[in-house]
Coordinates of C-alpha atoms and ligand atoms in Angstrom, one line a residue:
X1 CA 89.1 102.5 97.8
X2 CA 89.4 105.7 99.7
X3 CA 89.8 109.0 97.8
X4 CA 91.5 112.0 99.4
X5 CA 91.2 115.3 97.6
X6 CA 93.9 117.9 98.3
X7 CA 94.0 121.5 97.2
X8 CA 97.0 121.2 95.0
X9 CA 99.8 118.9 93.9
X10 CA 102.2 120.0 96.7
X11 CA 99.7 119.2 99.5
X12 CA 98.8 115.9 97.8
X13 CA 102.4 114.8 97.5
X14 CA 103.1 116.0 101.1
X15 CA 100.2 113.8 102.4
X16 CA 101.6 110.8 100.6
X17 CA 105.1 111.5 102.0
X18 CA 103.6 111.7 105.5
X19 CA 102.0 108.3 105.1
X20 CA 105.3 106.8 104.0
X21 CA 107.1 108.5 106.9
X22 CA 104.5 107.3 109.4
X23 CA 104.8 103.7 108.2
X24 CA 108.5 103.8 108.1
X25 CA 108.7 105.1 111.7
X26 CA 106.2 102.4 112.8
X27 CA 108.1 99.6 111.0
X28 CA 111.8 100.5 110.2
X29 CA 112.1 97.2 108.2
X30 CA 109.3 98.4 105.9
X31 CA 109.3 96.9 102.4
X32 CA 108.4 99.8 100.3
X33 CA 107.2 99.7 96.7
X34 CA 108.3 102.7 94.7
X35 CA 107.1 104.4 91.5
X36 CA 108.7 106.8 89.0
X37 CA 107.3 109.6 86.9
X38 CA 107.0 113.4 87.3
X39 CA 104.2 113.0 89.9
X40 CA 106.4 111.1 92.3
X41 CA 109.2 113.7 92.2
X42 CA 107.3 115.9 94.7
X43 CA 106.9 112.9 97.1
X44 CA 110.6 112.1 97.0
X45 CA 111.4 115.8 97.6
X46 CA 109.3 115.8 100.7
X47 CA 110.9 112.5 101.9
X48 CA 114.4 113.9 101.4
X49 CA 113.4 117.0 103.5
X50 CA 112.1 114.7 106.2
X51 CA 115.4 112.9 106.3
X52 CA 117.3 116.2 106.6
X53 CA 115.0 118.0 109.0
X54 CA 113.5 115.2 111.1
X55 CA 116.1 112.4 110.7
X56 CA 113.6 110.1 109.0
X57 CA 115.5 106.8 109.0
X58 CA 115.7 104.6 105.8
X59 CA 118.6 102.5 106.9
X60 CA 116.6 99.3 107.5
X61 CA 114.0 99.5 104.8
X62 CA 113.9 97.6 101.6
X63 CA 112.6 99.0 98.3
X64 CA 111.2 97.5 95.1
X65 CA 110.5 99.6 92.1
X66 CA 107.6 98.8 89.8
X67 CA 109.4 98.8 86.5
X68 CA 112.4 99.6 84.4
X69 CA 112.9 100.1 80.6
X70 CA 114.4 97.3 78.6
X71 CA 117.8 98.1 77.0
X72 CA 118.9 101.0 79.3
X73 CA 122.0 100.7 81.5
X74 CA 121.5 101.7 85.1
X75 CA 123.6 104.8 84.6
X76 CA 121.6 106.0 81.6
X77 CA 119.9 109.3 82.6
X78 CA 116.6 108.0 81.5
X79 CA 116.7 104.7 83.4
X80 CA 114.5 104.4 86.4
X81 CA 117.5 103.3 88.4
X82 CA 119.1 106.7 87.6
X83 CA 115.8 108.4 88.5
X84 CA 115.6 106.8 91.9
X85 CA 119.3 107.5 92.7
X86 CA 118.8 111.1 91.6
X87 CA 115.5 111.9 93.3
X88 CA 115.7 109.8 96.5
X89 CA 118.4 107.2 97.2
X90 CA 121.4 109.4 97.0
X91 CA 119.9 111.9 99.5
X92 CA 118.7 109.6 102.3
X93 CA 120.5 107.0 104.5
X94 CA 119.2 104.0 102.6
X95 CA 121.5 101.0 102.1
X96 CA 121.8 100.8 98.3
X97 CA 122.0 97.0 98.6
X98 CA 118.4 97.1 99.8
X99 CA 117.1 99.0 96.7
X100 CA 115.8 96.8 94.0
X101 CA 114.7 97.5 90.4
X102 CA 114.3 95.0 87.6
X103 CA 117.4 94.8 85.4
X104 CA 116.3 95.9 81.9
X105 CA 119.7 94.8 80.5
X106 CA 119.4 91.2 81.7
X107 CA 120.4 88.7 79.0
X108 CA 117.5 86.5 80.0
X109 CA 114.6 88.8 80.7
X110 CA 112.1 86.0 81.6
X111 CA 114.6 84.7 84.2
X112 CA 115.1 88.3 85.5
X113 CA 111.3 88.6 85.9
X114 CA 111.0 85.3 87.8
X115 CA 114.0 86.3 90.1
X116 CA 112.3 89.7 90.8
X117 CA 109.1 88.0 91.9
X118 CA 111.1 85.5 94.1
X119 CA 113.1 88.4 95.7
X120 CA 109.9 90.2 96.6
X121 CA 108.6 87.0 98.2
X122 CA 111.8 86.4 100.1
X123 CA 111.6 89.9 101.6
X124 CA 108.1 89.0 102.9
X125 CA 106.1 90.9 100.3
X126 CA 105.5 94.6 99.8
X127 CA 104.1 96.5 102.8
X128 CA 103.3 99.8 101.1
X129 CA 103.2 100.3 97.3
X130 CA 103.3 103.8 95.8
X131 CA 101.7 104.2 92.4
X132 CA 101.2 106.8 89.8
X133 CA 98.8 106.5 86.9
X134 CA 99.8 106.8 83.2
X135 CA 97.6 108.5 80.6
X136 CA 96.9 105.0 79.3
X137 CA 95.4 104.1 82.7
X138 CA 98.4 102.0 83.6
X139 CA 100.0 101.2 86.9
X140 CA 103.6 100.3 86.5
X141 CA 103.8 99.6 82.8
X142 CA 100.7 97.4 82.7
X143 CA 99.3 98.7 79.5
X144 CA 95.7 98.3 78.4
X145 CA 94.9 94.6 78.0
X146 CA 97.2 93.5 80.7
X147 CA 95.8 90.5 82.6
X148 CA 94.6 91.5 86.0
X149 CA 96.4 88.5 87.5
X150 CA 99.7 89.2 85.6
X151 CA 103.1 88.9 87.3
X152 CA 106.4 90.6 86.6
X153 CA 107.1 90.3 82.9
X154 CA 108.2 92.3 79.7
X155 CA 105.5 94.5 78.2
X156 CA 105.5 96.5 74.9
X157 CA 104.7 100.1 75.5
X158 CA 101.6 101.5 73.9
X159 CA 101.5 104.6 71.6
X160 CA 99.9 106.7 74.5
X161 CA 102.8 105.8 76.8
X162 CA 105.4 106.3 74.2
X163 CA 103.9 109.8 73.5
X164 CA 103.7 110.6 77.3
X165 CA 107.3 109.7 78.1
X166 CA 109.0 110.7 74.7
X167 CA 109.9 114.2 75.8
X168 CA 112.3 112.8 78.4
X169 CA 114.2 111.0 75.6
X170 CA 114.2 113.8 73.1
X171 CA 111.6 112.1 70.9
X172 CA 109.8 108.8 70.5
X173 CA 112.4 107.4 68.1
X174 CA 115.0 107.4 71.0
X175 CA 112.7 105.6 73.4
X176 CA 112.9 101.9 74.4
X177 CA 109.9 100.0 73.1
X178 CA 109.6 97.6 76.0
X179 CA 109.8 97.6 79.8
X180 CA 110.0 95.0 82.6
X181 CA 107.1 95.7 85.0
X182 CA 105.5 94.1 88.0
X183 CA 102.2 92.6 87.0
X184 CA 98.8 93.9 88.1
X185 CA 98.6 90.7 90.3
X186 CA 102.0 91.5 91.8
X187 CA 101.0 95.0 92.7
X188 CA 97.6 94.2 94.3
X189 CA 99.3 91.7 96.6
X190 CA 101.0 94.6 98.4
X191 CA 99.5 95.1 101.9
X192 CA 98.6 98.7 101.2
X193 CA 98.5 100.7 98.0
X194 CA 98.6 104.4 97.5
X195 CA 97.9 106.0 94.2
X196 CA 98.9 109.6 93.6
X197 CA 97.5 111.5 90.6
X198 CA 97.8 115.2 90.1
X199 CA 97.0 117.6 87.3
X200 CA 94.1 118.1 84.8
X201 CA 95.7 115.7 82.3
X202 CA 95.0 112.7 84.6
X203 CA 91.3 113.7 85.4
X204 CA 89.6 111.5 82.8
X205 CA 91.6 108.4 83.3
X206 CA 91.5 108.7 87.1
X207 CA 87.7 108.9 87.0
X208 CA 87.7 105.7 84.9
X209 CA 90.0 103.9 87.3
X210 CA 88.1 104.9 90.5
X211 CA 84.5 105.1 89.4
X212 CA 84.4 103.1 86.2
X213 CA 84.2 99.3 85.7
X214 CA 87.1 97.1 86.7
X215 CA 88.7 96.4 83.3
X216 CA 92.1 95.3 81.9
X217 CA 91.8 98.3 79.6
X218 CA 92.4 100.6 82.5
X219 CA 94.7 98.5 84.7
X220 CA 94.5 101.0 87.6
X221 CA 90.9 100.0 88.0
X222 CA 92.1 96.7 89.4
X223 CA 92.9 98.7 92.6
X224 CA 89.1 98.6 93.3
X225 CA 89.7 95.0 94.3
X226 CA 92.4 95.9 96.8
X227 CA 91.3 95.8 100.5
X228 CA 93.5 98.8 101.5
X229 CA 93.9 101.3 98.7
X230 CA 94.1 105.0 99.1
X231 CA 93.9 107.4 96.1
X232 CA 95.3 110.8 96.8
X233 CA 94.5 113.5 94.2
X234 CA 94.7 117.2 93.8
X235 CA 91.6 119.3 92.8
X236 CA 92.7 119.3 89.1
X237 CA 92.9 115.5 88.9
X238 CA 89.6 115.2 90.8
X239 CA 87.7 117.3 88.2
X240 CA 85.9 114.4 86.6
X241 CA 85.0 112.4 89.8
X242 CA 81.3 112.2 90.3
X243 CA 81.4 111.5 94.1
X244 CA 83.7 114.3 95.2
X245 CA 81.5 115.5 98.0
X246 CA 81.2 112.0 99.4
X247 CA 85.0 111.5 99.4
X248 CA 85.4 114.9 101.1
X249 CA 82.9 113.9 103.8
X250 CA 84.7 110.6 104.5
X251 CA 88.1 112.4 104.8
X252 CA 86.6 114.9 107.2
X253 CA 84.8 112.4 109.3
X254 CA 86.9 109.2 109.3
X255 CA 89.0 109.1 112.6
X256 CA 91.8 107.3 110.7
X257 CA 92.5 110.5 108.8
X258 CA 92.4 112.9 111.8
X259 CA 96.2 113.1 111.9
X260 CA 96.4 114.1 108.2
X261 CA 93.6 116.7 108.1
Ligands
LIG1 C1 105.5 105.9 83.9 C2 105.6 104.8 85.0 C3 104.3 104.7 85.8 C4 103.9 106.1 86.2 C5 103.6 107.0 85.0 C6 103.1 108.3 85.4 O1 104.7 105.4 82.8 N1 105.9 103.5 84.5 O2 104.6 103.9 86.9 O3 102.7 106.0 87.0 O4 104.8 107.1 84.4 O5 104.0 109.3 85.1 P1 103.9 110.9 85.4 O6 103.9 110.9 86.9 O7 105.1 111.5 84.8 O8 102.6 111.3 84.8

């Protein structure tokens, strides 16, 4: 795991967007794994600007989102399909047929999960997976206790997650109780993972994920097993990391990061 500490959430998101842009230019057929949540909105804003100002080309790439709520239609303002259309897809030259999210309205959700896994495989696997981290330590909706080898499936949302996301729904009572999510095993098969965490509220859980033991109780900690995982954080989210100076030294001295310093 490499940890990059940036001064604030804007610079952290910009760095993530630059990595995506770099990979997309190098491989126009990139298979991109996408995440939702407030943290990612900044990244998508930067990518939309790069499309407008620098002609960043999305026309050949394929995208797979991590998760979707069960029971929401795609046009529901709280669905992740709606989020993606609103924050990214509608503003760039992506072919909508190449954008994939699990269908949380499928009559047979187990079949939907199997089909999603099969589609990822058919596209050659995910090249670059973007990730946020929930206050429950989750990636996707892999709530505490999720098997580290889990695949795409339906998960019940924990009280921490319900509380975190309830404001978007105008209260917990209006929130779906379950979601379809890529499994931890699905996520860590991506060739490269980038986790972005910003803000003081993520500091504790981020330190557990990065410097704590690998445990299904904090599913983001499974990223420690990944051969190519970069964690990008702002100063606030980095507050509880013990090895901050070491991470800074690596970022300053590692030739791979020269272009991003
Ligand atoms: C949801 C998503 C996660 C995301 C998390 C963080 O729970 N399923 O993939 O990482 O939100 O959200 P935020 O960025 O709003 O803190």
